[in-house]
């Protein structure tokens, strides 16, 4: 997968390397700021990142800061026995929505699971025809109607048919633009309600498709869709066609939603699961001499704690340890020392499997081993 992701980030990496042609062991904050801005990280986030780091930044320090942006309170939604598992796909026209649906369907089919498509973008005849063409090409059944018909009815019929036939997955396309945003919002809300009538709990996952070539301008789009219906996660398309890969940091920070997949090419297999660690390391490989930061693997571990994604119980255990040492947990990223009122950063150090309490200079004030957080 790392090779696929590196391919998808080729233009972003080339932009970074053109601005910092000599790799090094440390980088100054001013130069780092320029590189992040060139990669389309928003100015506000760049300032936040740089201010949290020492004047001379090591790879592991930057890795810890960047990986923390992909730690959310929202957990990824995965199939848990629902049959069918219903996904509602939303996004503006031109973002690659229909193509992504086809890639996702192909992925499920390759894994030996059955899929049915629902063409609920009845606003555009071209959208129906495009999805039908993909369904025929992939030999996957599709439920559709004529342009202008009720999109909610299509969603209902798709789910009902898939339930009756024992299908594993349903993927429903939706309109990306109606006459007004209010019309779009009302239509999407109605589709969500009708899905729930067709099957309790449906849609199980609402995915927003964002065009990677739009960089940070896609954030406002995402916020609008998030307000319309409660989006569960994101797929980024066309990542291979842009030098704006750094926008993923800003998207993650602003939306605080999991990124499920990224599109790095035209082929079905070019829709790959998003791995934050590999994404961050691909960016850092363009800056630093040493190769990928030493991410601790499961081999040799005596615990099952992923310090970059603590469970609720593990976070509670960390809060208990911090309290014993005189710290108050302010958030997943910051603590305050009761005696002095000083605020410190929490950093998951995947290099040595520790959660560190760091001062503003990056010095370690206190550290907790992953095994100390194990609750099972």
mmCIF file of C-alpha atoms in Angstrom:
data_model
loop_
_atom_site.group_PDB
_atom_site.id
_atom_site.type_symbol
_atom_site.label_atom_id
_atom_site.label_comp_id
_atom_site.label_asym_id
_atom_site.label_seq_id
_atom_site.Cartn_x
_atom_site.Cartn_y
_atom_site.Cartn_z
ATOM 1 C CA UNK A 1 0.000 0.000 0.000
ATOM 2 C CA UNK A 2 2.872 2.343 0.778
ATOM 3 C CA UNK A 3 3.914 2.257 -2.880
ATOM 4 C CA UNK A 4 0.393 3.163 -4.012
ATOM 5 C CA UNK A 5 0.213 6.068 -1.583
ATOM 6 C CA UNK A 6 3.647 7.313 -2.604
ATOM 7 C CA UNK A 7 2.464 7.242 -6.214
ATOM 8 C CA UNK A 8 -0.624 9.218 -5.279
ATOM 9 C CA UNK A 9 1.415 11.852 -3.470
ATOM 10 C CA UNK A 10 4.028 12.136 -6.223
ATOM 11 C CA UNK A 11 3.182 15.729 -7.164
ATOM 12 C CA UNK A 12 3.009 16.841 -3.538
ATOM 13 C CA UNK A 13 6.366 15.195 -2.795
ATOM 14 C CA UNK A 14 7.905 16.777 -5.907
ATOM 15 C CA UNK A 15 6.721 20.213 -4.765
ATOM 16 C CA UNK A 16 8.304 19.717 -1.349
ATOM 17 C CA UNK A 17 11.555 18.402 -2.827
ATOM 18 C CA UNK A 18 11.773 21.295 -5.296
ATOM 19 C CA UNK A 19 11.578 23.735 -2.385
ATOM 20 C CA UNK A 20 13.916 21.696 -0.159
ATOM 21 C CA UNK A 21 16.202 19.786 -2.569
ATOM 22 C CA UNK A 22 18.664 18.759 0.162
ATOM 23 C CA UNK A 23 17.346 16.308 2.745
ATOM 24 C CA UNK A 24 18.508 16.778 6.307
ATOM 25 C CA UNK A 25 18.308 15.399 9.834
ATOM 26 C CA UNK A 26 16.718 18.589 11.193
ATOM 27 C CA UNK A 27 14.768 21.443 9.654
ATOM 28 C CA UNK A 28 14.280 25.009 10.873
ATOM 29 C CA UNK A 29 10.799 26.193 11.743
ATOM 30 C CA UNK A 30 10.782 28.972 9.121
ATOM 31 C CA UNK A 31 11.659 26.585 6.298
ATOM 32 C CA UNK A 32 9.174 24.025 7.575
ATOM 33 C CA UNK A 33 6.477 26.686 7.542
ATOM 34 C CA UNK A 34 7.198 27.442 3.881
ATOM 35 C CA UNK A 35 7.128 23.764 2.902
ATOM 36 C CA UNK A 36 3.797 23.133 4.602
ATOM 37 C CA UNK A 37 2.236 26.172 2.977
ATOM 38 C CA UNK A 38 3.504 25.021 -0.454
ATOM 39 C CA UNK A 39 1.805 21.650 0.148
ATOM 40 C CA UNK A 40 -1.495 23.516 0.745
ATOM 41 C CA UNK A 41 -1.738 23.191 4.514
ATOM 42 C CA UNK A 42 -3.844 26.139 5.726
ATOM 43 C CA UNK A 43 -1.995 29.064 7.242
ATOM 44 C CA UNK A 44 -3.749 28.756 10.606
ATOM 45 C CA UNK A 45 -2.830 25.096 10.907
ATOM 46 C CA UNK A 46 0.757 25.746 9.800
ATOM 47 C CA UNK A 47 1.078 28.327 12.559
ATOM 48 C CA UNK A 48 -0.337 25.875 15.081
ATOM 49 C CA UNK A 49 2.054 23.123 13.970
ATOM 50 C CA UNK A 50 5.162 25.302 13.882
ATOM 51 C CA UNK A 51 4.511 27.033 17.201
ATOM 52 C CA UNK A 52 4.333 23.672 18.954
ATOM 53 C CA UNK A 53 7.812 22.662 17.755
ATOM 54 C CA UNK A 54 11.370 23.667 18.742
ATOM 55 C CA UNK A 55 13.472 25.960 16.523
ATOM 56 C CA UNK A 56 15.285 22.953 15.029
ATOM 57 C CA UNK A 57 12.844 20.145 14.260
ATOM 58 C CA UNK A 58 13.694 16.440 14.140
ATOM 59 C CA UNK A 59 11.706 13.984 12.074
ATOM 60 C CA UNK A 60 10.150 12.197 15.046
ATOM 61 C CA UNK A 61 9.012 15.516 16.539
ATOM 62 C CA UNK A 62 7.272 16.522 13.331
ATOM 63 C CA UNK A 63 5.869 13.016 12.882
ATOM 64 C CA UNK A 64 4.285 13.103 16.336
ATOM 65 C CA UNK A 65 2.748 16.510 15.694
ATOM 66 C CA UNK A 66 1.339 15.592 12.281
ATOM 67 C CA UNK A 67 0.010 12.154 13.220
ATOM 68 C CA UNK A 68 -1.917 13.686 16.123
ATOM 69 C CA UNK A 69 -4.078 15.547 13.572
ATOM 70 C CA UNK A 70 -5.611 12.206 12.565
ATOM 71 C CA UNK A 71 -6.723 11.270 16.084
ATOM 72 C CA UNK A 72 -10.474 11.854 16.342
ATOM 73 C CA UNK A 73 -13.226 11.394 18.873
ATOM 74 C CA UNK A 74 -15.264 9.839 16.045
ATOM 75 C CA UNK A 75 -14.588 6.160 15.424
ATOM 76 C CA UNK A 76 -14.576 4.627 11.979
ATOM 77 C CA UNK A 77 -17.812 2.866 11.087
ATOM 78 C CA UNK A 78 -17.251 -0.589 9.638
ATOM 79 C CA UNK A 79 -19.758 -3.356 8.778
ATOM 80 C CA UNK A 80 -20.825 -5.232 11.917
ATOM 81 C CA UNK A 81 -23.102 -7.892 10.561
ATOM 82 C CA UNK A 82 -25.659 -5.631 8.859
ATOM 83 C CA UNK A 83 -27.009 -7.226 5.708
ATOM 84 C CA UNK A 84 -26.992 -5.241 3.601
ATOM 85 C CA UNK A 85 -24.538 -2.629 4.871
ATOM 86 C CA UNK A 86 -25.952 0.557 3.364
ATOM 87 C CA UNK A 87 -23.701 3.438 2.312
ATOM 88 C CA UNK A 88 -24.962 6.817 1.159
ATOM 89 C CA UNK A 89 -22.458 8.647 -1.046
ATOM 90 C CA UNK A 90 -22.654 12.447 -1.229
ATOM 91 C CA UNK A 91 -20.563 15.224 -2.780
ATOM 92 C CA UNK A 92 -20.627 17.947 -5.404
ATOM 93 C CA UNK A 93 -20.785 17.163 -9.098
ATOM 94 C CA UNK A 94 -17.359 16.627 -10.599
ATOM 95 C CA UNK A 95 -15.710 15.374 -7.402
ATOM 96 C CA UNK A 96 -15.497 11.835 -8.776
ATOM 97 C CA UNK A 97 -18.506 10.492 -6.904
ATOM 98 C CA UNK A 98 -19.794 8.019 -9.495
ATOM 99 C CA UNK A 99 -16.333 6.682 -10.333
ATOM 100 C CA UNK A 100 -15.586 6.240 -6.640
ATOM 101 C CA UNK A 101 -18.825 4.311 -6.159
ATOM 102 C CA UNK A 102 -17.750 1.975 -8.966
ATOM 103 C CA UNK A 103 -14.287 1.513 -7.407
ATOM 104 C CA UNK A 104 -15.820 0.822 -4.001
ATOM 105 C CA UNK A 105 -18.241 -1.691 -5.516
ATOM 106 C CA UNK A 106 -15.399 -3.398 -7.365
ATOM 107 C CA UNK A 107 -13.418 -3.568 -4.121
ATOM 108 C CA UNK A 108 -16.280 -5.332 -2.323
ATOM 109 C CA UNK A 109 -16.824 -7.682 -5.243
ATOM 110 C CA UNK A 110 -13.115 -8.604 -5.301
ATOM 111 C CA UNK A 111 -13.418 -9.445 -1.600
ATOM 112 C CA UNK A 112 -16.153 -11.940 -2.490
ATOM 113 C CA UNK A 113 -19.092 -9.831 -1.315
ATOM 114 C CA UNK A 114 -22.259 -8.948 -3.199
ATOM 115 C CA UNK A 115 -23.152 -5.345 -4.032
ATOM 116 C CA UNK A 116 -26.204 -3.536 -5.343
ATOM 117 C CA UNK A 117 -26.161 0.081 -6.561
ATOM 118 C CA UNK A 118 -28.920 2.679 -6.251
ATOM 119 C CA UNK A 119 -29.036 5.612 -8.702
ATOM 120 C CA UNK A 120 -30.630 8.250 -6.491
ATOM 121 C CA UNK A 121 -29.160 11.180 -8.407
ATOM 122 C CA UNK A 122 -32.324 11.544 -10.464
ATOM 123 C CA UNK A 123 -31.667 15.251 -11.017
ATOM 124 C CA UNK A 124 -29.292 14.483 -13.911
ATOM 125 C CA UNK A 125 -30.022 11.886 -16.594
ATOM 126 C CA UNK A 126 -26.275 11.679 -17.253
ATOM 127 C CA UNK A 127 -25.658 10.589 -13.655
ATOM 128 C CA UNK A 128 -28.094 7.684 -14.025
ATOM 129 C CA UNK A 129 -26.570 6.600 -17.329
ATOM 130 C CA UNK A 130 -23.016 6.837 -15.999
ATOM 131 C CA UNK A 131 -23.806 4.657 -12.996
ATOM 132 C CA UNK A 132 -25.693 2.169 -15.212
ATOM 133 C CA UNK A 133 -22.646 1.935 -17.486
ATOM 134 C CA UNK A 134 -20.408 1.151 -14.524
ATOM 135 C CA UNK A 135 -22.894 -1.415 -13.181
ATOM 136 C CA UNK A 136 -22.954 -3.198 -16.553
ATOM 137 C CA UNK A 137 -19.161 -3.108 -16.798
ATOM 138 C CA UNK A 138 -18.736 -4.568 -13.307
ATOM 139 C CA UNK A 139 -21.696 -6.974 -13.680
ATOM 140 C CA UNK A 140 -23.337 -5.512 -10.576
ATOM 141 C CA UNK A 141 -27.129 -5.036 -10.247
ATOM 142 C CA UNK A 142 -28.513 -1.500 -10.108
ATOM 143 C CA UNK A 143 -31.874 0.042 -9.234
ATOM 144 C CA UNK A 144 -32.726 3.178 -11.184
ATOM 145 C CA UNK A 145 -35.622 5.196 -12.574
ATOM 146 C CA UNK A 146 -36.170 8.063 -15.006
ATOM 147 C CA UNK A 147 -34.772 11.552 -14.567
ATOM 148 C CA UNK A 148 -36.928 13.677 -12.268
ATOM 149 C CA UNK A 149 -38.423 10.783 -10.291
ATOM 150 C CA UNK A 150 -38.269 10.648 -6.490
ATOM 151 C CA UNK A 151 -34.672 9.801 -5.446
ATOM 152 C CA UNK A 152 -35.867 8.585 -2.035
ATOM 153 C CA UNK A 153 -38.037 5.958 -3.721
ATOM 154 C CA UNK A 154 -34.969 4.644 -5.550
ATOM 155 C CA UNK A 155 -33.076 4.382 -2.264
ATOM 156 C CA UNK A 156 -36.001 2.545 -0.647
ATOM 157 C CA UNK A 157 -36.367 0.101 -3.542
ATOM 158 C CA UNK A 158 -32.604 -0.579 -3.641
ATOM 159 C CA UNK A 159 -32.423 -1.448 0.046
ATOM 160 C CA UNK A 160 -35.616 -3.514 -0.073
ATOM 161 C CA UNK A 161 -34.378 -5.499 -3.063
ATOM 162 C CA UNK A 162 -30.958 -6.067 -1.525
ATOM 163 C CA UNK A 163 -32.554 -7.256 1.732
ATOM 164 C CA UNK A 164 -34.821 -9.665 -0.078
ATOM 165 C CA UNK A 165 -31.942 -11.106 -2.107
ATOM 166 C CA UNK A 166 -29.454 -11.298 0.766
ATOM 167 C CA UNK A 167 -26.899 -8.834 -0.618
ATOM 168 C CA UNK A 168 -23.945 -7.763 1.514
ATOM 169 C CA UNK A 169 -23.672 -4.128 0.432
ATOM 170 C CA UNK A 170 -25.822 -1.329 -0.944
ATOM 171 C CA UNK A 171 -24.198 1.840 -2.315
ATOM 172 C CA UNK A 172 -26.511 4.743 -3.095
ATOM 173 C CA UNK A 173 -25.532 7.677 -5.301
ATOM 174 C CA UNK A 174 -27.065 11.116 -4.643
ATOM 175 C CA UNK A 175 -27.346 14.469 -6.368
ATOM 176 C CA UNK A 176 -24.474 16.901 -5.976
ATOM 177 C CA UNK A 177 -26.333 20.051 -6.940
ATOM 178 C CA UNK A 178 -29.984 21.112 -7.095
ATOM 179 C CA UNK A 179 -31.488 24.527 -7.748
ATOM 180 C CA UNK A 180 -30.533 25.747 -4.289
ATOM 181 C CA UNK A 181 -28.538 24.400 -1.374
ATOM 182 C CA UNK A 182 -31.765 24.275 0.624
ATOM 183 C CA UNK A 183 -33.312 21.937 -1.960
ATOM 184 C CA UNK A 184 -30.244 19.693 -1.820
ATOM 185 C CA UNK A 185 -30.271 19.614 1.977
ATOM 186 C CA UNK A 186 -33.963 18.695 2.115
ATOM 187 C CA UNK A 187 -33.538 15.984 -0.517
ATOM 188 C CA UNK A 188 -30.586 14.404 1.305
ATOM 189 C CA UNK A 189 -32.385 14.502 4.650
ATOM 190 C CA UNK A 190 -35.411 12.816 3.058
ATOM 191 C CA UNK A 191 -33.236 10.074 1.543
ATOM 192 C CA UNK A 192 -31.690 9.421 4.962
ATOM 193 C CA UNK A 193 -35.146 9.154 6.550
ATOM 194 C CA UNK A 194 -36.449 6.827 3.848
ATOM 195 C CA UNK A 195 -33.369 4.594 4.107
ATOM 196 C CA UNK A 196 -34.212 4.182 7.783
ATOM 197 C CA UNK A 197 -37.742 3.123 6.870
ATOM 198 C CA UNK A 198 -36.450 0.551 4.408
ATOM 199 C CA UNK A 199 -34.023 -0.875 6.983
ATOM 200 C CA UNK A 200 -33.555 0.057 10.609
ATOM 201 C CA UNK A 201 -30.225 1.846 11.117
ATOM 202 C CA UNK A 202 -29.716 2.619 7.432
ATOM 203 C CA UNK A 203 -27.806 4.309 5.988
ATOM 204 C CA UNK A 204 -25.102 2.772 8.134
ATOM 205 C CA UNK A 205 -22.380 5.016 6.712
ATOM 206 C CA UNK A 206 -22.659 8.406 5.008
ATOM 207 C CA UNK A 207 -19.539 9.136 2.979
ATOM 208 C CA UNK A 208 -18.541 12.494 1.531
ATOM 209 C CA UNK A 209 -16.453 12.519 -1.660
ATOM 210 C CA UNK A 210 -13.947 15.394 -1.852
ATOM 211 C CA UNK A 211 -11.891 16.315 -4.912
ATOM 212 C CA UNK A 212 -8.242 16.318 -3.840
ATOM 213 C CA UNK A 213 -7.285 18.778 -6.586
ATOM 214 C CA UNK A 214 -9.351 21.451 -4.844
ATOM 215 C CA UNK A 215 -7.121 21.359 -1.795
ATOM 216 C CA UNK A 216 -8.356 23.421 1.128
ATOM 217 C CA UNK A 217 -11.216 24.926 -0.847
ATOM 218 C CA UNK A 218 -12.964 21.577 -0.369
ATOM 219 C CA UNK A 219 -13.237 22.209 3.381
ATOM 220 C CA UNK A 220 -16.172 24.621 3.054
ATOM 221 C CA UNK A 221 -17.958 22.106 0.822
ATOM 222 C CA UNK A 222 -17.444 19.468 3.468
ATOM 223 C CA UNK A 223 -18.756 21.698 6.230
ATOM 224 C CA UNK A 224 -21.896 22.393 4.199
ATOM 225 C CA UNK A 225 -22.609 18.679 3.677
ATOM 226 C CA UNK A 226 -21.832 17.968 7.315
ATOM 227 C CA UNK A 227 -24.510 20.479 8.302
ATOM 228 C CA UNK A 228 -27.020 18.963 5.880
ATOM 229 C CA UNK A 229 -26.637 15.402 7.140
ATOM 230 C CA UNK A 230 -24.299 13.981 9.743
ATOM 231 C CA UNK A 231 -21.387 12.782 7.591
ATOM 232 C CA UNK A 232 -19.520 9.738 8.965
ATOM 233 C CA UNK A 233 -16.325 9.963 6.927
ATOM 234 C CA UNK A 234 -14.543 11.082 3.793
ATOM 235 C CA UNK A 235 -13.023 9.697 0.614
ATOM 236 C CA UNK A 236 -10.457 11.919 -1.147
ATOM 237 C CA UNK A 237 -10.318 11.508 -4.942
ATOM 238 C CA UNK A 238 -7.748 12.513 -7.589
ATOM 239 C CA UNK A 239 -4.914 12.717 -5.062
ATOM 240 C CA UNK A 240 -2.475 11.713 -7.794
ATOM 241 C CA UNK A 241 -3.430 14.760 -9.859
ATOM 242 C CA UNK A 242 -2.506 17.447 -7.358
ATOM 243 C CA UNK A 243 0.399 18.953 -5.434
ATOM 244 C CA UNK A 244 -2.054 19.882 -2.686
ATOM 245 C CA UNK A 245 -1.751 16.664 -0.686
ATOM 246 C CA UNK A 246 -0.985 18.658 2.456
ATOM 247 C CA UNK A 247 -4.621 19.745 2.460
ATOM 248 C CA UNK A 248 -5.445 16.384 4.033
ATOM 249 C CA UNK A 249 -3.917 17.657 7.276
ATOM 250 C CA UNK A 250 -6.227 20.667 7.231
ATOM 251 C CA UNK A 251 -9.248 18.580 6.222
ATOM 252 C CA UNK A 252 -8.606 16.201 9.113
ATOM 253 C CA UNK A 253 -8.080 19.051 11.577
ATOM 254 C CA UNK A 254 -11.125 21.056 10.481
ATOM 255 C CA UNK A 255 -13.657 18.250 10.052
ATOM 256 C CA UNK A 256 -12.374 15.743 12.618
ATOM 257 C CA UNK A 257 -13.782 12.916 10.518
ATOM 258 C CA UNK A 258 -12.018 9.719 9.458
ATOM 259 C CA UNK A 259 -10.668 9.499 5.918
ATOM 260 C CA UNK A 260 -11.636 6.018 4.710
ATOM 261 C CA UNK A 261 -10.027 5.869 1.275
ATOM 262 C CA UNK A 262 -7.982 7.946 -1.138
ATOM 263 C CA UNK A 263 -8.083 7.719 -4.923
ATOM 264 C CA UNK A 264 -4.614 7.636 -6.472
ATOM 265 C CA UNK A 265 -5.402 6.705 -10.082
ATOM 266 C CA UNK A 266 -8.039 5.627 -12.567
ATOM 267 C CA UNK A 267 -8.025 1.872 -11.957
ATOM 268 C CA UNK A 268 -10.370 0.164 -9.497
ATOM 269 C CA UNK A 269 -7.419 -0.910 -7.361
ATOM 270 C CA UNK A 270 -6.300 2.726 -7.114
ATOM 271 C CA UNK A 271 -8.866 3.361 -4.389
ATOM 272 C CA UNK A 272 -6.833 2.466 -1.310
ATOM 273 C CA UNK A 273 -7.548 2.537 2.437
ATOM 274 C CA UNK A 274 -6.088 5.683 3.969
ATOM 275 C CA UNK A 275 -3.306 5.017 6.469
ATOM 276 C CA UNK A 276 -2.329 8.192 8.380
ATOM 277 C CA UNK A 277 1.075 6.778 9.379
ATOM 278 C CA UNK A 278 2.037 6.018 5.790
ATOM 279 C CA UNK A 279 0.689 9.355 4.619
ATOM 280 C CA UNK A 280 2.750 11.310 7.168
ATOM 281 C CA UNK A 281 5.870 9.247 6.505
ATOM 282 C CA UNK A 282 5.565 9.780 2.739
ATOM 283 C CA UNK A 283 5.579 13.547 3.343
ATOM 284 C CA UNK A 284 8.488 13.312 5.793
ATOM 285 C CA UNK A 285 10.564 11.148 3.439
ATOM 286 C CA UNK A 286 10.684 14.176 1.126
ATOM 287 C CA UNK A 287 12.244 16.318 3.866
ATOM 288 C CA UNK A 288 14.446 14.164 6.081
ATOM 289 C CA UNK A 289 17.520 12.001 5.481
ATOM 290 C CA UNK A 290 16.348 9.000 7.430
ATOM 291 C CA UNK A 291 13.610 6.805 6.084
ATOM 292 C CA UNK A 292 10.200 6.155 7.593
ATOM 293 C CA UNK A 293 10.026 6.813 11.302
ATOM 294 C CA UNK A 294 10.320 3.605 13.277
ATOM 295 C CA UNK A 295 6.726 2.712 13.810
ATOM 296 C CA UNK A 296 6.437 -0.027 16.380
ATOM 297 C CA UNK A 297 4.750 -3.079 14.925
ATOM 298 C CA UNK A 298 2.715 -5.659 16.764
ATOM 299 C CA UNK A 299 5.640 -8.068 16.806
ATOM 300 C CA UNK A 300 7.015 -8.492 20.307
ATOM 301 C CA UNK A 301 4.349 -6.384 21.985
ATOM 302 C CA UNK A 302 2.895 -7.530 25.263
ATOM 303 C CA UNK A 303 -0.137 -5.251 24.927
ATOM 304 C CA UNK A 304 -2.711 -4.211 22.340
ATOM 305 C CA UNK A 305 -2.513 -0.459 22.861
ATOM 306 C CA UNK A 306 -2.292 1.749 19.778
ATOM 307 C CA UNK A 307 -0.968 4.962 21.277
ATOM 308 C CA UNK A 308 -2.102 6.968 18.237
ATOM 309 C CA UNK A 309 -5.730 5.889 18.743
ATOM 310 C CA UNK A 310 -6.545 5.240 22.398
ATOM 311 C CA UNK A 311 -9.853 3.638 23.300
ATOM 312 C CA UNK A 312 -12.122 5.359 25.813
ATOM 313 C CA UNK A 313 -10.942 3.065 28.594
ATOM 314 C CA UNK A 314 -7.276 3.605 27.703
ATOM 315 C CA UNK A 315 -7.805 7.361 27.643
ATOM 316 C CA UNK A 316 -9.437 7.120 31.077
ATOM 317 C CA UNK A 317 -6.407 5.175 32.317
ATOM 318 C CA UNK A 318 -4.087 7.860 30.936
ATOM 319 C CA UNK A 319 -6.136 10.544 32.687
ATOM 320 C CA UNK A 320 -5.778 8.590 35.943
ATOM 321 C CA UNK A 321 -1.974 8.381 35.558
ATOM 322 C CA UNK A 322 -1.761 12.080 34.724
ATOM 323 C CA UNK A 323 -3.875 12.953 37.733
ATOM 324 C CA UNK A 324 -1.550 10.966 39.990
ATOM 325 C CA UNK A 325 1.365 13.016 38.643
ATOM 326 C CA UNK A 326 -0.363 16.355 39.177
ATOM 327 C CA UNK A 327 -1.691 16.976 35.652
ATOM 328 C CA UNK A 328 -5.195 17.720 34.405
ATOM 329 C CA UNK A 329 -6.145 16.307 31.004
ATOM 330 C CA UNK A 330 -7.518 19.234 28.961
ATOM 331 C CA UNK A 331 -7.984 17.340 25.697
ATOM 332 C CA UNK A 332 -6.411 14.497 23.767
ATOM 333 C CA UNK A 333 -3.562 16.853 22.905
ATOM 334 C CA UNK A 334 -2.991 19.057 25.960
ATOM 335 C CA UNK A 335 -2.588 18.829 29.743
ATOM 336 C CA UNK A 336 -2.059 21.429 32.462
ATOM 337 C CA UNK A 337 0.107 21.092 35.550
ATOM 338 C CA UNK A 338 -1.942 21.873 38.657
ATOM 339 C CA UNK A 339 0.980 23.228 40.680
ATOM 340 C CA UNK A 340 2.156 25.761 38.089
ATOM 341 C CA UNK A 341 -0.771 26.193 35.697
ATOM 342 C CA UNK A 342 1.590 25.468 32.787
ATOM 343 C CA UNK A 343 0.120 23.841 29.677
ATOM 344 C CA UNK A 344 1.975 20.977 27.979
ATOM 345 C CA UNK A 345 1.428 18.932 24.825
ATOM 346 C CA UNK A 346 0.613 15.243 24.767
ATOM 347 C CA UNK A 347 2.421 13.377 22.025
ATOM 348 C CA UNK A 348 2.097 9.705 21.042
ATOM 349 C CA UNK A 349 5.726 8.755 20.331
ATOM 350 C CA UNK A 350 5.317 5.764 18.045
ATOM 351 C CA UNK A 351 9.095 5.503 17.776
ATOM 352 C CA UNK A 352 9.425 4.133 21.304
ATOM 353 C CA UNK A 353 5.774 3.391 22.132
ATOM 354 C CA UNK A 354 5.362 6.168 24.701
ATOM 355 C CA UNK A 355 2.900 8.962 25.308
ATOM 356 C CA UNK A 356 5.020 11.962 26.217
ATOM 357 C CA UNK A 357 4.208 15.200 28.031
ATOM 358 C CA UNK A 358 6.262 17.842 26.192
ATOM 359 C CA UNK A 359 7.033 21.450 27.036
ATOM 360 C CA UNK A 360 7.108 24.218 24.428
ATOM 361 C CA UNK A 361 10.724 23.388 23.560
ATOM 362 C CA UNK A 362 9.896 19.759 22.873
ATOM 363 C CA UNK A 363 11.576 18.484 26.038
ATOM 364 C CA UNK A 364 9.979 15.505 27.767
ATOM 365 C CA UNK A 365 8.432 16.411 31.115
ATOM 366 C CA UNK A 366 6.833 13.007 31.750
ATOM 367 C CA UNK A 367 6.229 9.855 29.716
ATOM 368 C CA UNK A 368 3.887 6.887 29.958
ATOM 369 C CA UNK A 369 4.528 3.475 28.446
ATOM 370 C CA UNK A 370 1.852 1.975 26.241
ATOM 371 C CA UNK A 371 1.577 -1.076 28.496
ATOM 372 C CA UNK A 372 0.661 1.218 31.398
ATOM 373 C CA UNK A 373 -2.509 2.120 29.502
ATOM 374 C CA UNK A 374 -3.616 -1.436 28.796
ATOM 375 C CA UNK A 375 -6.992 -2.067 30.356
ATOM 376 C CA UNK A 376 -7.628 -5.635 29.158
#
